[in-house]
mmCIF file of C-alpha atoms in Angstrom:
data_model
loop_
_atom_site.group_PDB
_atom_site.id
_atom_site.type_symbol
_atom_site.label_atom_id
_atom_site.label_comp_id
_atom_site.label_asym_id
_atom_site.label_seq_id
_atom_site.Cartn_x
_atom_site.Cartn_y
_atom_site.Cartn_z
ATOM 1 C CA MET A 257 122.583 117.474 119.734
ATOM 2 C CA ILE A 258 125.304 115.858 121.694
ATOM 3 C CA ILE A 259 125.780 112.158 121.179
ATOM 4 C CA LEU A 260 127.748 109.823 123.460
ATOM 5 C CA ARG A 261 129.942 107.369 121.495
ATOM 6 C CA SER A 262 130.216 103.825 122.268
ATOM 7 C CA VAL A 263 133.083 101.459 121.308
ATOM 8 C CA VAL A 264 131.646 99.364 118.301
ATOM 9 C CA ALA A 265 132.300 95.537 118.094
ATOM 10 C CA LEU A 266 133.746 94.853 114.715
ATOM 11 C CA LEU A 267 133.626 91.420 113.705
ATOM 12 C CA ALA A 268 134.226 89.506 110.365
ATOM 13 C CA PHE A 269 132.170 86.294 110.591
ATOM 14 C CA GLY A 270 129.811 84.720 108.023
ATOM 15 C CA MET A 271 126.541 83.377 108.300
ATOM 16 C CA THR A 272 126.054 79.529 109.619
ATOM 17 C CA ALA A 273 124.102 77.014 107.519
ATOM 18 C CA GLY A 274 120.435 76.888 108.077
ATOM 19 C CA GLN A 275 119.801 80.565 108.850
ATOM 20 C CA ALA A 276 117.079 82.272 106.729
ATOM 21 C CA PRO A 277 117.884 85.567 105.419
ATOM 22 C CA THR A 278 115.061 88.297 105.841
ATOM 23 C CA CYS A 279 117.216 91.461 104.816
ATOM 24 C CA ASP A 280 115.629 90.960 101.232
ATOM 25 C CA VAL A 281 112.308 92.557 103.030
ATOM 26 C CA ALA A 282 114.430 95.539 104.527
ATOM 27 C CA ASP A 283 112.966 99.078 104.325
ATOM 28 C CA ALA A 284 115.311 101.060 101.918
ATOM 29 C CA VAL A 285 116.767 104.454 103.265
ATOM 30 C CA PRO A 286 116.441 106.740 100.228
ATOM 31 C CA SER A 287 118.703 109.388 101.286
ATOM 32 C CA LEU A 288 120.608 111.028 104.296
ATOM 33 C CA PRO A 289 119.923 112.193 106.442
ATOM 34 C CA PHE A 290 117.166 109.604 107.370
ATOM 35 C CA ARG A 291 114.861 109.336 110.436
ATOM 36 C CA VAL A 292 111.938 107.072 111.101
ATOM 37 C CA LEU A 293 109.898 105.844 113.946
ATOM 38 C CA GLU A 294 108.998 102.110 114.133
ATOM 39 C CA ASP A 295 107.813 99.386 116.434
ATOM 40 C CA THR A 296 109.487 96.032 116.534
ATOM 41 C CA GLN A 297 105.912 94.835 118.003
ATOM 42 C CA LEU A 298 104.224 95.581 114.825
ATOM 43 C CA VAL A 299 106.095 93.204 112.508
ATOM 44 C CA SER A 300 106.154 89.459 112.476
ATOM 45 C CA PRO A 301 109.170 87.683 114.200
ATOM 46 C CA THR A 302 112.138 87.801 111.817
ATOM 47 C CA ALA A 303 114.723 85.022 111.394
ATOM 48 C CA GLN A 304 117.869 86.483 112.455
ATOM 49 C CA ALA A 305 119.913 86.101 109.393
ATOM 50 C CA GLY A 306 123.176 86.189 110.864
ATOM 51 C CA ALA A 307 122.669 88.375 113.696
ATOM 52 C CA ASP A 308 123.812 85.683 116.265
ATOM 53 C CA VAL A 309 127.346 85.999 114.736
ATOM 54 C CA CYS A 310 127.397 89.636 115.840
ATOM 55 C CA GLY A 311 127.655 88.297 119.389
ATOM 56 C CA ILE A 312 124.723 89.264 121.292
ATOM 57 C CA VAL A 313 121.538 88.517 119.643
ATOM 58 C CA PRO A 314 120.643 84.598 119.802
ATOM 59 C CA ALA A 315 119.660 82.739 116.583
ATOM 60 C CA GLY A 316 116.094 82.326 115.974
ATOM 61 C CA ASN A 317 112.988 84.144 115.444
ATOM 62 C CA VAL A 318 112.715 87.525 117.415
ATOM 63 C CA GLN A 319 111.242 90.864 116.913
ATOM 64 C CA GLY A 320 113.147 92.839 114.618
ATOM 65 C CA HIS A 321 113.260 95.354 111.887
ATOM 66 C CA TRP A 322 115.509 95.512 108.898
ATOM 67 C CA PHE A 323 116.772 98.762 106.980
ATOM 68 C CA SER A 324 119.113 98.971 103.920
ATOM 69 C CA TYR A 325 121.194 101.761 102.804
ATOM 70 C CA THR A 326 123.574 101.957 99.713
ATOM 71 C CA ALA A 327 126.387 104.514 100.179
ATOM 72 C CA GLN A 328 126.554 107.081 97.490
ATOM 73 C CA GLU A 329 130.064 108.089 98.398
ATOM 74 C CA ASP A 330 132.960 107.121 100.706
ATOM 75 C CA GLY A 331 132.578 108.715 104.164
ATOM 76 C CA CYS A 332 131.572 108.255 107.834
ATOM 77 C CA LEU A 333 127.934 107.375 108.822
ATOM 78 C CA ASP A 334 126.273 107.360 112.256
ATOM 79 C CA ALA A 335 123.350 104.950 112.679
ATOM 80 C CA GLU A 336 121.579 105.385 115.975
ATOM 81 C CA VAL A 337 118.495 103.567 117.426
ATOM 82 C CA ILE A 338 116.769 105.132 120.363
ATOM 83 C CA GLY A 339 114.479 103.007 122.372
ATOM 84 C CA LEU A 340 111.032 104.740 123.051
ATOM 85 C CA SER A 341 108.620 104.177 125.780
ATOM 86 C CA ALA A 342 105.537 102.140 124.708
ATOM 87 C CA SER A 343 102.080 103.883 124.837
ATOM 88 C CA ASP A 344 101.373 102.169 128.035
ATOM 89 C CA ALA A 345 103.275 103.684 130.811
ATOM 90 C CA MET A 346 103.882 100.386 132.544
ATOM 91 C CA THR A 347 106.317 99.053 129.560
ATOM 92 C CA PRO A 348 109.916 100.148 129.698
ATOM 93 C CA PRO A 349 111.559 101.570 126.703
ATOM 94 C CA LEU A 350 113.061 99.270 124.175
ATOM 95 C CA ASP A 351 116.604 98.280 125.066
ATOM 96 C CA PRO A 352 117.768 98.468 121.431
ATOM 97 C CA ILE A 353 120.588 96.395 119.651
ATOM 98 C CA LEU A 354 121.692 97.534 116.369
ATOM 99 C CA SER A 355 123.755 95.215 113.976
ATOM 100 C CA VAL A 356 125.200 96.259 110.821
ATOM 101 C CA TYR A 357 125.891 93.761 107.883
ATOM 102 C CA THR A 358 127.424 93.762 104.188
ATOM 103 C CA GLY A 359 127.168 91.262 101.362
ATOM 104 C CA THR A 360 124.123 89.521 100.066
ATOM 105 C CA CYS A 361 120.940 88.385 102.020
ATOM 106 C CA SER A 362 122.096 84.809 101.448
ATOM 107 C CA ALA A 363 125.740 85.515 102.712
ATOM 108 C CA LEU A 364 125.874 88.339 105.112
ATOM 109 C CA MET A 365 128.861 89.287 106.939
ATOM 110 C CA CYS A 366 128.662 91.215 110.375
ATOM 111 C CA THR A 367 130.504 94.517 109.973
ATOM 112 C CA ALA A 368 129.517 96.041 113.338
ATOM 113 C CA MET A 369 127.209 95.768 116.352
ATOM 114 C CA THR A 370 126.416 97.760 119.447
ATOM 115 C CA ASP A 371 124.270 97.288 122.525
ATOM 116 C CA ASP A 372 124.373 100.155 124.894
ATOM 117 C CA ILE A 373 126.132 103.681 124.264
ATOM 118 C CA SER A 374 127.080 103.736 128.120
ATOM 119 C CA LEU A 375 126.005 102.103 131.374
ATOM 120 C CA GLN A 376 123.484 104.993 132.021
ATOM 121 C CA ASN A 377 122.284 105.084 128.106
ATOM 122 C CA LEU A 378 120.882 101.756 126.691
ATOM 123 C CA ASN A 379 120.429 103.192 123.214
ATOM 124 C CA SER A 380 122.716 102.090 120.366
ATOM 125 C CA LEU A 381 124.935 103.959 117.948
ATOM 126 C CA VAL A 382 127.336 102.600 115.380
ATOM 127 C CA GLU A 383 129.927 104.820 113.452
ATOM 128 C CA LEU A 384 130.876 103.181 110.249
ATOM 129 C CA GLN A 385 133.311 103.876 107.433
ATOM 130 C CA ALA A 386 131.123 103.591 104.378
ATOM 131 C CA THR A 387 132.190 102.754 100.915
ATOM 132 C CA ALA A 388 130.537 104.058 97.822
ATOM 133 C CA GLY A 389 128.342 101.635 96.166
ATOM 134 C CA THR A 390 128.090 99.076 99.204
ATOM 135 C CA THR A 391 124.894 98.206 100.563
ATOM 136 C CA TYR A 392 124.491 98.178 104.394
ATOM 137 C CA TYR A 393 121.886 96.244 106.194
ATOM 138 C CA PHE A 394 120.880 97.347 109.638
ATOM 139 C CA LEU A 395 118.987 95.151 111.893
ATOM 140 C CA VAL A 396 117.306 96.758 115.156
ATOM 141 C CA THR A 397 116.210 94.180 117.798
ATOM 142 C CA GLY A 398 115.864 94.164 121.461
ATOM 143 C CA PHE A 399 118.378 93.008 124.008
ATOM 144 C CA VAL A 400 118.612 89.225 123.902
ATOM 145 C CA GLY A 401 115.436 89.274 121.504
ATOM 146 C CA GLU A 402 113.292 89.579 124.741
ATOM 147 C CA SER A 403 112.447 93.385 124.543
ATOM 148 C CA ALA A 404 110.404 94.721 121.673
ATOM 149 C CA GLY A 405 108.593 98.007 121.183
ATOM 150 C CA PRO A 406 108.924 101.439 119.566
ATOM 151 C CA PHE A 407 112.247 102.953 118.300
ATOM 152 C CA SER A 408 113.576 105.887 116.437
ATOM 153 C CA PHE A 409 116.060 104.965 113.874
ATOM 154 C CA THR A 410 118.427 107.752 112.200
ATOM 155 C CA ILE A 411 121.396 107.374 109.753
ATOM 156 C CA ALA A 412 123.228 110.591 109.076
ATOM 157 C CA VAL A 413 126.546 111.578 107.615
ATOM 158 C CA SER A 414 129.057 112.044 110.268
ATOM 159 C CA CYS A 415 130.841 115.444 110.487
ATOM 160 C CA VAL A 416 134.035 114.209 112.305
ATOM 161 C CA VAL A 417 135.902 111.856 109.697
ATOM 162 C CA SER A 418 138.856 111.400 112.050
ATOM 163 C CA ARG A 419 136.467 109.097 114.075
ATOM 164 C CA CYS A 420 135.990 106.570 111.514
#
């Protein structure tokens, strides 16, 4: 499978006061490679727990889904979100944003964020240099918190180490 690569925004901001963490209810990724189909419309709105400091998603409650993965070894990871069409043909596919955090749920640090892979590809892809023993929290939301819907979330070990 050919995957287009995007420039990933790397940021190092902490959470601001008053933000309620929700990564403590993240779905744990048991092993890699991992792939799951989910729908942001099927979960309650989630407090952003620092997503606004990644630069795109506003603070507040929007539809989103949390995942967590603790790296078993040092290496490169690719995390990708593909927006899928809703069951009704009238709703456009989810325009996903993928934000990645480290730290604890009460003190998250934005590690990476991506919106669109390209102008023609609205899916999101993060290439991440993982450190063994570090837990990474992945938040999938829709663009500007307005779009919600089904998506595919994949995490895999990257084969090309020189990219990370």
